[in-house]
Short mmCIF file of C-alpha atoms in Angstrom, two decimals:
data_model
loop_
_atom_site.label_atom_id
_atom_site.label_comp_id
_atom_site.label_asym_id
_atom_site.label_seq_id
_atom_site.Cartn_x
_atom_site.Cartn_y
_atom_site.Cartn_z
CA MET A 14 -26.03 33.15 18.08
CA HIS A 15 -28.13 30.28 16.86
CA ILE A 16 -26.34 27.13 15.66
CA GLU A 17 -28.25 24.36 13.94
CA ALA A 18 -27.91 20.91 15.56
CA LYS A 19 -26.37 19.46 12.40
CA THR A 20 -23.72 22.21 12.27
CA LEU A 21 -22.96 21.86 16.01
CA LEU A 22 -22.52 18.10 15.65
CA SER A 23 -20.07 18.67 12.84
CA LEU A 24 -18.06 21.23 14.84
CA LEU A 25 -17.88 18.97 17.91
CA SER A 26 -16.82 16.00 15.80
CA ARG A 27 -14.06 18.03 14.17
CA ALA A 28 -12.81 19.26 17.56
CA THR A 29 -12.68 15.68 18.84
CA LEU A 30 -10.88 14.55 15.70
CA THR A 31 -8.28 17.31 16.12
CA ILE A 32 -7.57 16.30 19.71
CA SER A 33 -7.26 12.64 18.69
CA LEU A 34 -4.90 13.46 15.85
CA LEU A 35 -2.70 15.62 18.00
CA ALA A 36 -2.29 12.70 20.40
CA CYS A 37 -1.45 10.37 17.54
CA ALA A 38 0.93 12.82 15.94
CA ASP A 39 3.26 12.83 19.00
CA SER A 40 4.98 9.75 17.57
CA TRP A 41 5.49 11.31 14.13
CA ALA A 42 8.53 13.42 14.90
CA ASP A 43 9.07 14.23 11.25
CA PRO A 44 7.12 15.84 9.60
CA GLY A 45 5.14 16.22 12.84
CA ARG A 46 1.68 17.31 13.92
CA ALA A 47 1.12 19.79 11.19
CA GLN A 48 1.32 17.14 8.47
CA VAL A 49 -1.04 14.79 10.30
CA LEU A 50 -3.61 17.56 10.61
CA LYS A 51 -3.03 18.45 7.00
CA VAL A 52 -3.99 15.05 5.65
CA ALA A 53 -6.86 14.34 8.07
CA PRO A 54 -9.49 16.32 6.10
CA SER A 55 -8.96 13.95 3.19
CA LEU A 56 -10.01 10.87 5.22
CA ALA A 57 -13.50 9.51 5.76
CA ARG A 58 -15.08 6.43 7.23
CA VAL A 59 -16.89 3.96 4.93
CA GLU A 60 -19.94 1.96 5.99
CA ALA A 61 -21.11 -0.64 3.51
CA ARG A 62 -24.53 -2.16 4.14
CA THR A 63 -24.40 -5.73 2.82
CA THR A 64 -27.05 -7.91 1.23
CA SER A 65 -27.29 -9.90 4.47
CA GLY A 66 -28.25 -6.79 6.43
CA GLY A 67 -24.88 -6.40 8.19
CA TYR A 68 -22.20 -3.79 7.73
CA ALA A 69 -18.61 -3.79 6.56
CA PHE A 70 -16.43 -0.90 7.70
CA GLY A 71 -13.36 0.69 6.20
CA THR A 72 -11.68 4.00 5.35
CA ALA A 73 -11.67 6.14 2.24
CA VAL A 74 -9.41 8.92 0.95
CA ALA A 75 -10.75 11.86 -1.04
CA ILE A 76 -9.14 12.42 -4.43
CA ALA A 77 -11.65 15.11 -5.42
CA PRO A 78 -14.28 17.08 -3.46
CA ASP A 79 -17.01 14.53 -4.36
CA ARG A 80 -14.86 11.48 -5.06
CA VAL A 81 -13.19 9.01 -2.64
CA VAL A 82 -11.29 5.78 -3.04
CA THR A 83 -11.46 2.72 -0.82
CA ASN A 84 -10.81 -1.02 -1.16
CA CYS A 85 -13.20 -3.23 -3.12
CA HIS A 86 -12.90 -5.88 -0.43
CA VAL A 87 -14.66 -3.41 1.92
CA THR A 88 -17.58 -2.72 -0.51
CA ARG A 89 -17.76 -6.07 -2.33
CA GLU A 90 -21.10 -7.17 -0.87
CA ALA A 91 -22.64 -3.70 -0.46
CA GLN A 92 -26.12 -2.84 -1.59
CA ALA A 93 -25.65 0.64 -0.14
CA ILE A 94 -22.49 2.58 0.77
CA PHE A 95 -22.25 5.54 3.15
CA VAL A 96 -19.35 7.93 3.72
CA VAL A 97 -19.08 9.44 7.20
CA LYS A 98 -17.11 12.60 7.81
CA GLY A 99 -17.28 15.33 10.43
CA GLY A 100 -20.18 13.62 12.14
CA LEU A 101 -22.24 13.72 8.91
CA ARG A 102 -23.27 10.85 6.58
CA TRP A 103 -23.52 10.90 2.83
CA ASP A 104 -24.79 8.34 0.34
CA ALA A 105 -22.37 7.08 -2.31
CA ARG A 106 -24.47 7.42 -5.49
CA ALA A 107 -22.24 5.46 -7.86
CA GLN A 108 -19.07 3.40 -7.92
CA LEU A 109 -16.27 2.51 -10.29
CA PRO A 110 -14.69 -0.76 -9.13
CA ASP A 111 -11.32 -2.12 -10.18
CA VAL A 112 -11.65 -5.43 -8.35
CA ASP A 113 -8.40 -6.88 -9.70
CA HIS A 114 -6.42 -4.07 -8.06
CA ASP A 115 -8.74 -3.79 -5.00
CA LEU A 116 -9.60 -0.14 -5.72
CA CYS A 117 -13.17 1.11 -5.60
CA LEU A 118 -13.91 4.71 -6.47
CA LEU A 119 -17.08 6.25 -5.06
CA TRP A 120 -19.06 9.27 -6.22
CA VAL A 121 -20.42 11.11 -3.17
CA PRO A 122 -22.35 14.28 -4.21
CA GLY A 123 -22.23 17.06 -1.64
CA LEU A 124 -19.26 15.67 0.32
CA ASP A 125 -16.96 18.62 -0.48
CA ALA A 126 -13.87 16.95 0.96
CA ARG A 127 -10.32 18.19 0.69
CA ALA A 128 -8.57 16.09 -1.98
CA ALA A 129 -5.30 14.51 -0.91
CA PRO A 130 -2.27 15.56 -2.98
CA LEU A 131 -1.01 12.58 -5.00
CA ALA A 132 2.48 11.30 -5.54
CA THR A 133 3.49 7.94 -7.07
CA SER A 134 5.23 4.78 -5.90
CA ALA A 135 8.02 5.68 -8.32
CA ASP A 136 8.83 8.60 -6.01
CA LEU A 137 9.49 6.26 -3.05
CA ARG A 138 12.78 4.73 -1.91
CA ILE A 139 13.56 1.89 0.48
CA GLY A 140 13.92 3.17 4.03
CA GLN A 141 11.76 6.26 3.44
CA ARG A 142 9.48 7.21 6.30
CA VAL A 143 5.74 6.89 5.67
CA ALA A 144 2.55 7.10 7.72
CA ALA A 145 -0.42 4.71 7.49
CA ILE A 146 -3.56 6.64 8.47
CA GLY A 147 -7.08 5.22 8.70
CA TYR A 148 -10.00 4.43 10.95
CA GLY A 149 -9.00 1.56 13.20
CA GLY A 150 -12.12 0.18 14.81
CA ALA A 151 -14.02 2.31 17.30
CA THR A 152 -11.06 4.44 18.38
CA GLY A 153 -11.17 6.93 15.52
CA ILE A 154 -8.32 7.82 13.21
CA GLN A 155 -5.11 5.93 13.92
CA VAL A 156 -1.64 6.93 12.76
CA SER A 157 1.17 4.42 12.39
CA ILE A 158 4.67 5.50 11.42
CA GLY A 159 7.08 3.19 9.64
CA ASP A 160 9.45 2.81 6.70
CA VAL A 161 9.19 1.53 3.16
CA THR A 162 10.72 -1.95 3.35
CA SER A 163 10.24 -3.08 -0.29
CA LEU A 164 8.66 -2.07 -3.61
CA HIS A 165 7.26 -4.73 -5.90
CA ALA A 166 6.71 -4.01 -9.58
CA LEU A 167 3.23 -4.97 -10.83
CA ASP A 168 1.05 -3.63 -13.65
CA ASP A 169 2.97 -0.35 -14.22
CA GLY A 170 3.12 0.45 -10.52
CA ARG A 171 4.90 -0.71 -7.41
CA VAL A 172 3.05 -2.39 -4.57
CA ILE A 173 4.42 -0.89 -1.37
CA ARG A 174 5.40 -2.97 1.65
CA SER A 175 6.06 -0.97 4.78
CA SER A 176 6.46 -1.34 8.52
CA ALA A 177 3.64 1.17 9.11
CA ALA A 178 1.04 -1.14 10.71
CA PHE A 179 -2.73 -0.88 10.19
CA SER A 180 -5.80 -2.86 11.27
CA GLY A 181 -8.76 -4.10 9.26
CA GLY A 182 -10.86 -0.96 9.78
CA ALA A 183 -8.11 1.11 8.14
CA SER A 184 -8.46 -0.75 4.83
CA GLY A 185 -8.87 1.87 2.15
CA GLY A 186 -6.99 4.45 4.20
CA GLY A 187 -3.90 6.31 3.05
CA LEU A 188 -0.16 5.76 3.06
CA PHE A 189 1.40 9.23 3.07
CA ASP A 190 4.99 10.39 2.53
CA GLU A 191 6.80 13.02 4.62
CA ASP A 192 5.27 15.82 2.56
CA GLY A 193 1.73 14.64 3.24
CA ARG A 194 1.25 13.25 -0.27
CA LEU A 195 -0.80 10.12 -0.87
CA VAL A 196 1.45 7.40 -2.26
CA GLY A 197 -0.67 4.26 -1.57
CA ILE A 198 -4.00 2.91 -0.40
CA LEU A 199 -3.79 0.64 2.65
CA SER A 200 -5.01 -2.76 1.53
CA PHE A 201 -3.70 -6.03 2.97
CA ARG A 202 -1.24 -7.67 5.33
CA LEU A 203 0.19 -11.15 5.49
CA PRO A 204 -0.89 -13.39 8.42
CA ALA A 205 2.73 -13.77 9.51
CA LYS A 206 4.87 -12.49 12.34
CA GLY A 207 6.63 -9.28 11.29
CA ALA A 208 6.02 -6.10 9.32
CA TYR A 209 4.12 -7.35 6.27
CA PHE A 210 1.76 -4.42 5.50
CA PHE A 211 1.00 -3.67 1.84
CA SER A 212 -0.46 -0.64 0.06
CA ILE A 213 -1.78 -0.29 -3.48
CA PRO A 214 0.04 2.32 -5.63
CA VAL A 215 -2.04 5.42 -6.40
CA GLU A 216 -0.99 5.46 -10.01
CA TRP A 217 -3.43 2.57 -10.61
CA LEU A 218 -6.29 5.02 -10.13
CA ARG A 219 -4.93 8.22 -11.64
CA GLU A 220 -6.40 8.00 -15.15
CA ARG A 221 -9.81 6.59 -14.17
CA ALA A 222 -10.68 8.70 -11.16
CA LEU A 223 -12.73 11.71 -12.23
CA GLY A 224 -14.88 10.93 -15.29
CA LEU A 225 -18.36 9.70 -14.33
CA SER A 226 -19.20 7.98 -17.62
CA ARG A 227 -18.03 4.56 -16.43
CA TYR A 228 -19.46 4.75 -12.91
CA ARG A 229 -22.46 2.54 -12.15
CA PRO A 230 -25.01 2.26 -9.35
CA VAL A 231 -23.87 0.77 -6.05
CA ALA A 232 -24.45 -2.98 -6.04
CA PRO A 233 -22.59 -6.15 -4.96
CA LEU A 234 -19.46 -6.81 -7.02
CA GLY A 235 -19.83 -10.57 -7.39
CA GLU A 236 -17.30 -13.34 -6.75
CA ALA A 237 -14.24 -11.81 -8.45
CA ARG A 238 -11.18 -11.37 -6.19
CA SER A 239 -8.18 -9.04 -6.25
CA PHE A 240 -4.65 -10.18 -7.01
CA TRP A 241 -3.80 -10.63 -3.33
CA GLU A 242 -7.02 -12.56 -2.39
CA ARG A 243 -6.61 -15.33 -4.93
CA PRO A 244 -5.28 -18.81 -4.17
CA GLN A 245 -1.56 -18.69 -3.52
CA THR A 246 -0.66 -20.39 -6.79
CA GLU A 247 -2.42 -17.58 -8.68
CA GLN A 248 -0.91 -14.70 -6.72
CA PRO A 249 1.99 -12.55 -8.10
CA TYR A 250 5.42 -14.06 -7.58
CA PHE A 251 6.43 -11.41 -5.05
CA MET A 252 3.53 -12.43 -2.74
CA ARG A 253 4.36 -16.11 -2.92
CA ALA A 254 8.02 -15.31 -2.33
CA THR A 255 7.24 -13.05 0.65
CA SER A 256 5.11 -15.77 2.26
CA LEU A 257 7.94 -18.26 1.91
CA GLU A 258 10.42 -15.72 3.28
CA ALA A 259 8.15 -15.11 6.29
CA ALA A 260 8.00 -18.87 6.89
CA GLN A 261 11.78 -19.12 6.39
CA ASN A 262 11.15 -21.89 3.84
CA TRP A 263 14.35 -21.28 1.97
CA PRO A 264 14.46 -24.43 -0.22
CA GLU A 265 10.96 -23.74 -1.52
CA LEU A 266 11.77 -20.05 -2.03
CA LEU A 267 14.82 -21.06 -4.07
CA ARG A 268 12.68 -23.36 -6.25
CA LEU A 269 10.14 -20.54 -6.77
CA THR A 270 12.79 -18.08 -7.84
CA ASP A 271 14.06 -20.59 -10.45
CA VAL A 272 10.64 -20.38 -12.09
CA TRP A 273 10.31 -16.65 -11.45
CA VAL A 274 13.58 -15.74 -13.17
CA GLU A 275 12.41 -17.64 -16.27
CA ALA A 276 8.91 -16.11 -16.24
CA GLU A 277 9.97 -12.49 -15.55
CA PRO A 278 13.66 -12.13 -16.54
CA GLY A 279 13.59 -8.33 -16.23
CA ASN A 280 12.17 -8.21 -12.71
CA PRO A 281 14.93 -7.51 -10.11
CA ASP A 282 12.71 -8.86 -7.34
CA SER A 283 13.37 -12.43 -8.40
CA GLN A 284 17.13 -12.10 -7.94
CA GLU A 285 16.72 -10.30 -4.61
CA PHE A 286 14.58 -13.09 -3.19
CA ARG A 287 16.94 -15.65 -4.69
CA ASP A 288 19.86 -14.07 -2.87
CA LYS A 289 17.89 -14.23 0.38
CA ALA A 290 17.27 -17.91 -0.14
CA LEU A 291 20.89 -18.63 -0.95
CA ASN A 292 22.37 -16.59 1.91
CA ALA A 293 19.90 -17.37 4.70
CA PRO A 294 21.36 -20.80 5.64
CA VAL A 295 24.82 -19.23 5.82
CA LYS A 296 23.60 -16.59 8.23
CA GLU A 297 21.86 -19.19 10.39
CA ASN A 298 25.04 -21.32 10.57
CA ARG A 299 27.07 -18.32 11.65
CA GLU A 300 24.64 -17.56 14.46
CA LEU A 301 24.95 -21.12 15.74
CA GLN A 302 28.77 -21.03 15.90
#
């Protein structure tokens, strides 16, 4: 039987990927290996060739056979974007960026990927098990299991903080629930000790994903920055509060929540962080006794 080199390369790459995923899945006791293998066909590697001639690397998740989503901070300076899957490489012909939310949709004709089933951040609960899956450097797909630790309301969605760790190359990868549904796009982490890993809610891309009328040719996205990349004073309150919590700067956190409660009286996050600021010194005193 004659097998073309391109086909053989694809088969070998898929076999290697399967072995790698089986090894990673050992730590995911529930739902287990079957779910890891189920979501893997929806993932791809992103290579963005920048105007300086270098490359930025990330991960993408398929939401349609010819459509993937990644982070705009991966593709911001790209003059050309390539999607790599199964040992093959496709050109992204057009993009639909939502820089403010750090979501960049790519049209990749011929990709024929398996679309990930979508859920929403509204379906999540604190303590729920999730998996962060993406391409972490040169080691292939990496799987990290953790729990949802907080959900922060923003722009008709909830930004997801979890203890499922991921590295820079996994940016644009997927946060999946126990049923293998995509609930978030891996995006950023705080430079602090502890589990401060954040994912963008998928509902931010639901209504804009498939129509091509607003897509435009791949080109650098300019100087605009997403909500989490802006100077700290311009970031959402929950991010400023989380940074102060990580630094255990309780007096400053208390002052911030005074302002936050006034600015967003219906947001329960403000009272939760306020309670942390008020109770933290008491806990510390008890530990010293």
